[in-house]
PDB file of C-alpha atoms in Angstrom:
ATOM      1  CA  UNK A   1       0.189   0.204  -0.134  1.00  0.00           C
ATOM      2  CA  UNK A   2       1.097   3.655  -0.621  1.00  0.00           C
ATOM      3  CA  UNK A   3       1.551   6.156   1.878  1.00  0.00           C
ATOM      4  CA  UNK A   4       2.662   9.821   2.898  1.00  0.00           C
ATOM      5  CA  UNK A   5       4.740  11.113   5.590  1.00  0.00           C
ATOM      6  CA  UNK A   6       5.160  14.881   5.848  1.00  0.00           C
ATOM      7  CA  UNK A   7       7.324  15.866   8.484  1.00  0.00           C
ATOM      8  CA  UNK A   8       6.360  18.801  10.760  1.00  0.00           C
ATOM      9  CA  UNK A   9       2.667  20.107  10.406  1.00  0.00           C
ATOM     10  CA  UNK A  10       3.775  23.998  10.403  1.00  0.00           C
ATOM     11  CA  UNK A  11       6.896  25.261   9.437  1.00  0.00           C
ATOM     12  CA  UNK A  12       7.547  29.079   9.938  1.00  0.00           C
ATOM     13  CA  UNK A  13      10.491  30.495   8.112  1.00  0.00           C
ATOM     14  CA  UNK A  14      11.244  34.253   7.809  1.00  0.00           C
ATOM     15  CA  UNK A  15      10.591  36.731   4.380  1.00  0.00           C
ATOM     16  CA  UNK A  16      13.400  35.606   2.574  1.00  0.00           C
ATOM     17  CA  UNK A  17      14.797  32.559   3.754  1.00  0.00           C
ATOM     18  CA  UNK A  18      14.942  29.346   2.510  1.00  0.00           C
ATOM     19  CA  UNK A  19      11.413  27.070   2.412  1.00  0.00           C
ATOM     20  CA  UNK A  20      12.085  23.130   2.902  1.00  0.00           C
ATOM     21  CA  UNK A  21       8.842  21.173   3.494  1.00  0.00           C
ATOM     22  CA  UNK A  22       9.549  17.463   3.575  1.00  0.00           C
ATOM     23  CA  UNK A  23       7.980  14.448   2.464  1.00  0.00           C
ATOM     24  CA  UNK A  24       8.472  10.404   2.421  1.00  0.00           C
ATOM     25  CA  UNK A  25       6.765   8.174   0.667  1.00  0.00           C
ATOM     26  CA  UNK A  26       5.630   4.636   0.652  1.00  0.00           C
ATOM     27  CA  UNK A  27       4.901   2.928  -2.766  1.00  0.00           C
ATOM     28  CA  UNK A  28       5.970  -0.576  -3.978  1.00  0.00           C
ATOM     29  CA  UNK A  29       5.995   0.271  -7.467  1.00  0.00           C
ATOM     30  CA  UNK A  30       7.025   3.283  -9.045  1.00  0.00           C
ATOM     31  CA  UNK A  31       5.510   6.660  -7.956  1.00  0.00           C
ATOM     32  CA  UNK A  32       4.398   9.289  -9.231  1.00  0.00           C
ATOM     33  CA  UNK A  33       4.746  12.398  -6.745  1.00  0.00           C
ATOM     34  CA  UNK A  34       2.872  15.694  -6.516  1.00  0.00           C
ATOM     35  CA  UNK A  35       3.181  18.417  -4.310  1.00  0.00           C
ATOM     36  CA  UNK A  36      -0.318  21.074  -3.977  1.00  0.00           C
ATOM     37  CA  UNK A  37      -1.038  24.117  -2.250  1.00  0.00           C
ATOM     38  CA  UNK A  38      -4.009  25.175  -0.939  1.00  0.00           C
ATOM     39  CA  UNK A  39      -4.441  28.817   0.113  1.00  0.00           C
ATOM     40  CA  UNK A  40      -7.493  29.936   2.546  1.00  0.00           C
ATOM     41  CA  UNK A  41     -10.835  28.516   1.316  1.00  0.00           C
ATOM     42  CA  UNK A  42      -9.599  27.319  -2.110  1.00  0.00           C
ATOM     43  CA  UNK A  43      -9.082  24.455  -4.029  1.00  0.00           C
ATOM     44  CA  UNK A  44      -6.059  22.726  -4.507  1.00  0.00           C
ATOM     45  CA  UNK A  45      -3.452  23.701  -7.103  1.00  0.00           C
ATOM     46  CA  UNK A  46      -0.895  21.804  -8.176  1.00  0.00           C
ATOM     47  CA  UNK A  47       2.960  23.584  -7.541  1.00  0.00           C
ATOM     48  CA  UNK A  48       4.961  20.415  -9.819  1.00  0.00           C
ATOM     49  CA  UNK A  49       5.030  16.643 -10.068  1.00  0.00           C
ATOM     50  CA  UNK A  50       7.029  13.675 -10.879  1.00  0.00           C
ATOM     51  CA  UNK A  51       6.358  11.011 -13.285  1.00  0.00           C
ATOM     52  CA  UNK A  52      10.136   9.392 -13.454  1.00  0.00           C
ATOM     53  CA  UNK A  53      11.680  11.739 -15.719  1.00  0.00           C
ATOM     54  CA  UNK A  54      14.235  14.421 -14.550  1.00  0.00           C
ATOM     55  CA  UNK A  55      15.032  13.754 -10.446  1.00  0.00           C
ATOM     56  CA  UNK A  56      15.078  17.516  -9.934  1.00  0.00           C
ATOM     57  CA  UNK A  57      11.170  18.919 -10.817  1.00  0.00           C
ATOM     58  CA  UNK A  58      10.645  22.720 -10.897  1.00  0.00           C
ATOM     59  CA  UNK A  59       7.295  23.891 -10.172  1.00  0.00           C
ATOM     60  CA  UNK A  60       5.244  26.937 -10.354  1.00  0.00           C
ATOM     61  CA  UNK A  61       6.299  30.097  -8.073  1.00  0.00           C
ATOM     62  CA  UNK A  62       9.793  29.281  -7.571  1.00  0.00           C
ATOM     63  CA  UNK A  63       9.540  25.975  -5.982  1.00  0.00           C
ATOM     64  CA  UNK A  64      11.414  22.700  -6.800  1.00  0.00           C
ATOM     65  CA  UNK A  65      11.399  19.421  -5.372  1.00  0.00           C
ATOM     66  CA  UNK A  66      14.083  16.812  -5.988  1.00  0.00           C
ATOM     67  CA  UNK A  67      13.222  12.575  -5.968  1.00  0.00           C
ATOM     68  CA  UNK A  68      15.353  10.764  -4.018  1.00  0.00           C
ATOM     69  CA  UNK A  69      14.766   7.030  -4.083  1.00  0.00           C
ATOM     70  CA  UNK A  70      17.255   5.585  -1.380  1.00  0.00           C
ATOM     71  CA  UNK A  71      16.009   7.970   0.509  1.00  0.00           C
ATOM     72  CA  UNK A  72      11.815   7.627  -0.344  1.00  0.00           C
ATOM     73  CA  UNK A  73      11.939  11.370  -0.107  1.00  0.00           C
ATOM     74  CA  UNK A  74      10.554  14.049  -2.242  1.00  0.00           C
ATOM     75  CA  UNK A  75      10.754  17.702  -0.212  1.00  0.00           C
ATOM     76  CA  UNK A  76       9.754  20.626  -1.790  1.00  0.00           C
ATOM     77  CA  UNK A  77      11.884  23.760  -1.576  1.00  0.00           C
ATOM     78  CA  UNK A  78      11.993  27.585  -2.414  1.00  0.00           C
ATOM     79  CA  UNK A  79      15.243  29.333  -1.915  1.00  0.00           C
ATOM     80  CA  UNK A  80      13.572  32.717  -0.848  1.00  0.00           C
ATOM     81  CA  UNK A  81      10.134  33.003   1.128  1.00  0.00           C
ATOM     82  CA  UNK A  82       7.153  35.418   0.088  1.00  0.00           C
ATOM     83  CA  UNK A  83       4.740  36.522   2.215  1.00  0.00           C
ATOM     84  CA  UNK A  84       2.438  35.078  -0.415  1.00  0.00           C
ATOM     85  CA  UNK A  85       3.954  31.545   0.016  1.00  0.00           C
ATOM     86  CA  UNK A  86       1.943  31.303   3.411  1.00  0.00           C
ATOM     87  CA  UNK A  87      -0.646  28.870   2.533  1.00  0.00           C
ATOM     88  CA  UNK A  88      -0.936  24.895   3.187  1.00  0.00           C
ATOM     89  CA  UNK A  89       1.124  22.223   1.297  1.00  0.00           C
ATOM     90  CA  UNK A  90       0.320  18.573   0.410  1.00  0.00           C
ATOM     91  CA  UNK A  91       2.467  15.676  -0.657  1.00  0.00           C
ATOM     92  CA  UNK A  92       0.882  13.253  -2.680  1.00  0.00           C
ATOM     93  CA  UNK A  93       1.518   9.796  -4.107  1.00  0.00           C
ATOM     94  CA  UNK A  94      -0.442   7.570  -6.973  1.00  0.00           C
ATOM     95  CA  UNK A  95       1.275   4.614  -8.036  1.00  0.00           C
ATOM     96  CA  UNK A  96       1.864   5.390 -11.679  1.00  0.00           C
ATOM     97  CA  UNK A  97      -0.246   2.927 -13.254  1.00  0.00           C
ATOM     98  CA  UNK A  98      -2.815   3.684 -15.898  1.00  0.00           C
ATOM     99  CA  UNK A  99      -5.491   1.914 -14.176  1.00  0.00           C
ATOM    100  CA  UNK A 100      -6.192   4.944 -11.415  1.00  0.00           C
ATOM    101  CA  UNK A 101      -4.775   7.664 -10.381  1.00  0.00           C
ATOM    102  CA  UNK A 102      -6.068   8.316  -7.344  1.00  0.00           C
ATOM    103  CA  UNK A 103      -4.136  10.235  -4.772  1.00  0.00           C
ATOM    104  CA  UNK A 104      -3.095   9.283  -1.169  1.00  0.00           C
ATOM    105  CA  UNK A 105      -2.213  12.762   0.166  1.00  0.00           C
ATOM    106  CA  UNK A 106      -0.051  13.400   3.296  1.00  0.00           C
ATOM    107  CA  UNK A 107      -1.497  15.404   6.337  1.00  0.00           C
ATOM    108  CA  UNK A 108      -0.026  18.554   4.850  1.00  0.00           C
ATOM    109  CA  UNK A 109       1.726  21.394   6.216  1.00  0.00           C
ATOM    110  CA  UNK A 110       1.001  24.729   7.106  1.00  0.00           C
ATOM    111  CA  UNK A 111       3.640  27.394   5.872  1.00  0.00           C
ATOM    112  CA  UNK A 112       3.934  30.656   8.008  1.00  0.00           C
ATOM    113  CA  UNK A 113       5.929  33.477   6.609  1.00  0.00           C
ATOM    114  CA  UNK A 114       6.667  36.281   9.046  1.00  0.00           C
ATOM    115  CA  UNK A 115       7.568  39.568   8.221  1.00  0.00           C
TER     116      UNK A 115
ATOM    117  CA  UNK B   1      -9.236  28.779 -12.222  1.00  0.00           C
ATOM    118  CA  UNK B   2      -9.044  25.150 -12.527  1.00  0.00           C
ATOM    119  CA  UNK B   3     -11.863  24.644 -14.933  1.00  0.00           C
ATOM    120  CA  UNK B   4     -13.543  22.424 -12.926  1.00  0.00           C
ATOM    121  CA  UNK B   5     -16.770  23.603 -11.195  1.00  0.00           C
ATOM    122  CA  UNK B   6     -18.460  22.359  -7.973  1.00  0.00           C
ATOM    123  CA  UNK B   7     -22.031  23.350  -6.940  1.00  0.00           C
ATOM    124  CA  UNK B   8     -23.046  24.270  -4.068  1.00  0.00           C
ATOM    125  CA  UNK B   9     -20.100  25.920  -2.428  1.00  0.00           C
ATOM    126  CA  UNK B  10     -21.216  25.511   0.947  1.00  0.00           C
ATOM    127  CA  UNK B  11     -24.048  23.074   1.837  1.00  0.00           C
ATOM    128  CA  UNK B  12     -26.217  23.387   5.513  1.00  0.00           C
ATOM    129  CA  UNK B  13     -28.119  20.369   6.491  1.00  0.00           C
ATOM    130  CA  UNK B  14     -29.425  18.411   9.549  1.00  0.00           C
ATOM    131  CA  UNK B  15     -28.393  14.742  10.465  1.00  0.00           C
ATOM    132  CA  UNK B  16     -30.099  11.663   9.007  1.00  0.00           C
ATOM    133  CA  UNK B  17     -30.870  14.187   5.274  1.00  0.00           C
ATOM    134  CA  UNK B  18     -29.648  13.594   1.699  1.00  0.00           C
ATOM    135  CA  UNK B  19     -27.711  15.900  -0.365  1.00  0.00           C
ATOM    136  CA  UNK B  20     -26.023  15.876  -3.782  1.00  0.00           C
ATOM    137  CA  UNK B  21     -22.908  17.112  -4.776  1.00  0.00           C
ATOM    138  CA  UNK B  22     -22.230  18.363  -8.551  1.00  0.00           C
ATOM    139  CA  UNK B  23     -18.687  18.292 -10.128  1.00  0.00           C
ATOM    140  CA  UNK B  24     -18.362  19.333 -13.794  1.00  0.00           C
ATOM    141  CA  UNK B  25     -15.021  18.228 -15.060  1.00  0.00           C
ATOM    142  CA  UNK B  26     -12.457  20.080 -17.341  1.00  0.00           C
ATOM    143  CA  UNK B  27     -13.276  20.018 -20.928  1.00  0.00           C
ATOM    144  CA  UNK B  28     -12.405  16.934 -22.534  1.00  0.00           C
ATOM    145  CA  UNK B  29     -11.065  15.121 -19.032  1.00  0.00           C
ATOM    146  CA  UNK B  30     -12.999  11.487 -18.733  1.00  0.00           C
ATOM    147  CA  UNK B  31     -11.361  10.928 -15.198  1.00  0.00           C
ATOM    148  CA  UNK B  32     -13.689  12.150 -12.178  1.00  0.00           C
ATOM    149  CA  UNK B  33     -12.479  11.707  -8.809  1.00  0.00           C
ATOM    150  CA  UNK B  34     -13.921  12.629  -5.516  1.00  0.00           C
ATOM    151  CA  UNK B  35     -11.694  13.561  -2.061  1.00  0.00           C
ATOM    152  CA  UNK B  36     -12.942  14.206   1.231  1.00  0.00           C
ATOM    153  CA  UNK B  37     -11.168  17.029   3.479  1.00  0.00           C
ATOM    154  CA  UNK B  38     -11.631  16.694   7.212  1.00  0.00           C
ATOM    155  CA  UNK B  39     -10.045  18.492  10.126  1.00  0.00           C
ATOM    156  CA  UNK B  40      -9.227  14.600  11.362  1.00  0.00           C
ATOM    157  CA  UNK B  41      -8.956  12.472   8.577  1.00  0.00           C
ATOM    158  CA  UNK B  42      -6.895  15.118   6.148  1.00  0.00           C
ATOM    159  CA  UNK B  43      -7.672  14.217   2.866  1.00  0.00           C
ATOM    160  CA  UNK B  44      -8.966  11.380   1.690  1.00  0.00           C
ATOM    161  CA  UNK B  45      -9.813   9.792  -2.043  1.00  0.00           C
ATOM    162  CA  UNK B  46     -13.135   8.415  -1.782  1.00  0.00           C
ATOM    163  CA  UNK B  47     -13.995   7.480  -5.563  1.00  0.00           C
ATOM    164  CA  UNK B  48     -12.878   7.372  -9.364  1.00  0.00           C
ATOM    165  CA  UNK B  49     -14.812   7.315 -12.248  1.00  0.00           C
ATOM    166  CA  UNK B  50     -13.814   6.935 -15.476  1.00  0.00           C
ATOM    167  CA  UNK B  51     -15.667   7.738 -18.635  1.00  0.00           C
ATOM    168  CA  UNK B  52     -18.930   6.929 -17.034  1.00  0.00           C
ATOM    169  CA  UNK B  53     -17.418   3.881 -15.185  1.00  0.00           C
ATOM    170  CA  UNK B  54     -16.375   3.368 -11.636  1.00  0.00           C
ATOM    171  CA  UNK B  55     -12.109   2.853 -11.597  1.00  0.00           C
ATOM    172  CA  UNK B  56     -11.270   2.636  -8.367  1.00  0.00           C
ATOM    173  CA  UNK B  57     -12.673   3.287  -4.766  1.00  0.00           C
ATOM    174  CA  UNK B  58     -11.570   4.610  -1.553  1.00  0.00           C
ATOM    175  CA  UNK B  59     -12.730   4.715   1.845  1.00  0.00           C
ATOM    176  CA  UNK B  60     -16.281   5.533   0.847  1.00  0.00           C
ATOM    177  CA  UNK B  61     -18.898   4.707   3.275  1.00  0.00           C
ATOM    178  CA  UNK B  62     -22.061   2.520   2.278  1.00  0.00           C
ATOM    179  CA  UNK B  63     -24.213   5.881   2.645  1.00  0.00           C
ATOM    180  CA  UNK B  64     -22.112   7.716   0.178  1.00  0.00           C
ATOM    181  CA  UNK B  65     -22.881   6.737  -3.836  1.00  0.00           C
ATOM    182  CA  UNK B  66     -21.417   8.634  -7.125  1.00  0.00           C
ATOM    183  CA  UNK B  67     -21.846   8.599 -10.266  1.00  0.00           C
ATOM    184  CA  UNK B  68     -20.971   9.870 -13.972  1.00  0.00           C
ATOM    185  CA  UNK B  69     -23.450  10.854 -16.401  1.00  0.00           C
ATOM    186  CA  UNK B  70     -22.961  10.623 -20.197  1.00  0.00           C
ATOM    187  CA  UNK B  71     -22.069  14.284 -20.139  1.00  0.00           C
ATOM    188  CA  UNK B  72     -18.969  13.267 -17.860  1.00  0.00           C
ATOM    189  CA  UNK B  73     -20.676  15.271 -15.357  1.00  0.00           C
ATOM    190  CA  UNK B  74     -20.354  13.519 -11.634  1.00  0.00           C
ATOM    191  CA  UNK B  75     -22.563  13.601  -8.812  1.00  0.00           C
ATOM    192  CA  UNK B  76     -21.698  12.290  -5.276  1.00  0.00           C
ATOM    193  CA  UNK B  77     -24.902  11.619  -3.379  1.00  0.00           C
ATOM    194  CA  UNK B  78     -24.389  11.602   0.671  1.00  0.00           C
ATOM    195  CA  UNK B  79     -27.712  10.154   2.486  1.00  0.00           C
ATOM    196  CA  UNK B  80     -28.388   9.284   6.287  1.00  0.00           C
ATOM    197  CA  UNK B  81     -25.888  12.224   7.312  1.00  0.00           C
ATOM    198  CA  UNK B  82     -24.130  12.302  10.479  1.00  0.00           C
ATOM    199  CA  UNK B  83     -22.182  15.026  12.398  1.00  0.00           C
ATOM    200  CA  UNK B  84     -19.124  13.477  11.022  1.00  0.00           C
ATOM    201  CA  UNK B  85     -19.797  13.583   7.608  1.00  0.00           C
ATOM    202  CA  UNK B  86     -19.327  17.662   7.722  1.00  0.00           C
ATOM    203  CA  UNK B  87     -16.341  18.938   5.553  1.00  0.00           C
ATOM    204  CA  UNK B  88     -14.838  19.730   2.582  1.00  0.00           C
ATOM    205  CA  UNK B  89     -15.969  17.823  -0.114  1.00  0.00           C
ATOM    206  CA  UNK B  90     -13.523  18.289  -3.724  1.00  0.00           C
ATOM    207  CA  UNK B  91     -13.783  17.114  -7.124  1.00  0.00           C
ATOM    208  CA  UNK B  92     -11.103  16.651  -9.275  1.00  0.00           C
ATOM    209  CA  UNK B  93     -10.876  15.867 -13.032  1.00  0.00           C
ATOM    210  CA  UNK B  94      -7.880  14.675 -15.497  1.00  0.00           C
ATOM    211  CA  UNK B  95      -8.071  13.637 -19.072  1.00  0.00           C
ATOM    212  CA  UNK B  96      -7.172   9.713 -18.865  1.00  0.00           C
ATOM    213  CA  UNK B  97      -7.709   7.092 -16.171  1.00  0.00           C
ATOM    214  CA  UNK B  98      -4.394   6.988 -14.147  1.00  0.00           C
ATOM    215  CA  UNK B  99      -1.218   9.292 -13.213  1.00  0.00           C
ATOM    216  CA  UNK B 100      -2.330  12.261 -14.427  1.00  0.00           C
ATOM    217  CA  UNK B 101      -2.264  15.671 -13.031  1.00  0.00           C
ATOM    218  CA  UNK B 102      -5.419  16.134 -11.428  1.00  0.00           C
ATOM    219  CA  UNK B 103      -7.195  19.405 -11.244  1.00  0.00           C
ATOM    220  CA  UNK B 104      -9.186  20.137  -8.549  1.00  0.00           C
ATOM    221  CA  UNK B 105     -12.531  22.285  -8.482  1.00  0.00           C
ATOM    222  CA  UNK B 106     -13.095  24.495  -5.322  1.00  0.00           C
ATOM    223  CA  UNK B 107     -14.829  22.194  -3.177  1.00  0.00           C
ATOM    224  CA  UNK B 108     -18.524  22.159  -1.218  1.00  0.00           C
ATOM    225  CA  UNK B 109     -18.353  22.611   2.048  1.00  0.00           C
ATOM    226  CA  UNK B 110     -20.961  20.776   4.028  1.00  0.00           C
ATOM    227  CA  UNK B 111     -22.114  21.513   7.406  1.00  0.00           C
ATOM    228  CA  UNK B 112     -24.105  18.697   8.989  1.00  0.00           C
ATOM    229  CA  UNK B 113     -26.082  20.087  12.334  1.00  0.00           C
TER     230      UNK B 113
END
């Protein structure tokens, strides 16, 4: 069975500081991995996805993530935080098969950006 | 705007009642997914339909059912509602059956009193 663990339910950084949100996954088959962002009272917006091509994936708004198979990790980073990055971030995995694309989500990490 | 629409945005109802949530996928998308977001359970996959057929099932209660119509819109029916069913229900769509990016709608917030 697949699962996702996001380390840290709340992360607080200063504006301009590095953002690092941690995600570890468990999957018995090559996974597809996703990061989504949810702003208050809104739906989920895709930041980036890994689908077995390049291990370093660049997304929107300056975010990127690196797939590390040996560590079963897919951590999300941004070099310099902006106030507008404050939101909840979800890591998700699907099994990459053509049978179903159902997503298994982590518990989410709330990012706070301090001025 | 993801292109996925959900109605209604908010729904307040009483225990024991039945409600229907509606989702219109992005133009051309054949798959519709339903997810439930609650404080205690987080984001959970409920069910997937692909081109009118049920494709995958998650932890969906027997009191809940869904269907996808020939025009590809989908409805999630929740019956015999309980207080614990209060949650945000998201619909997502993708163009194929698996692995592709899912685009999420704005959600329907259900409050059961």
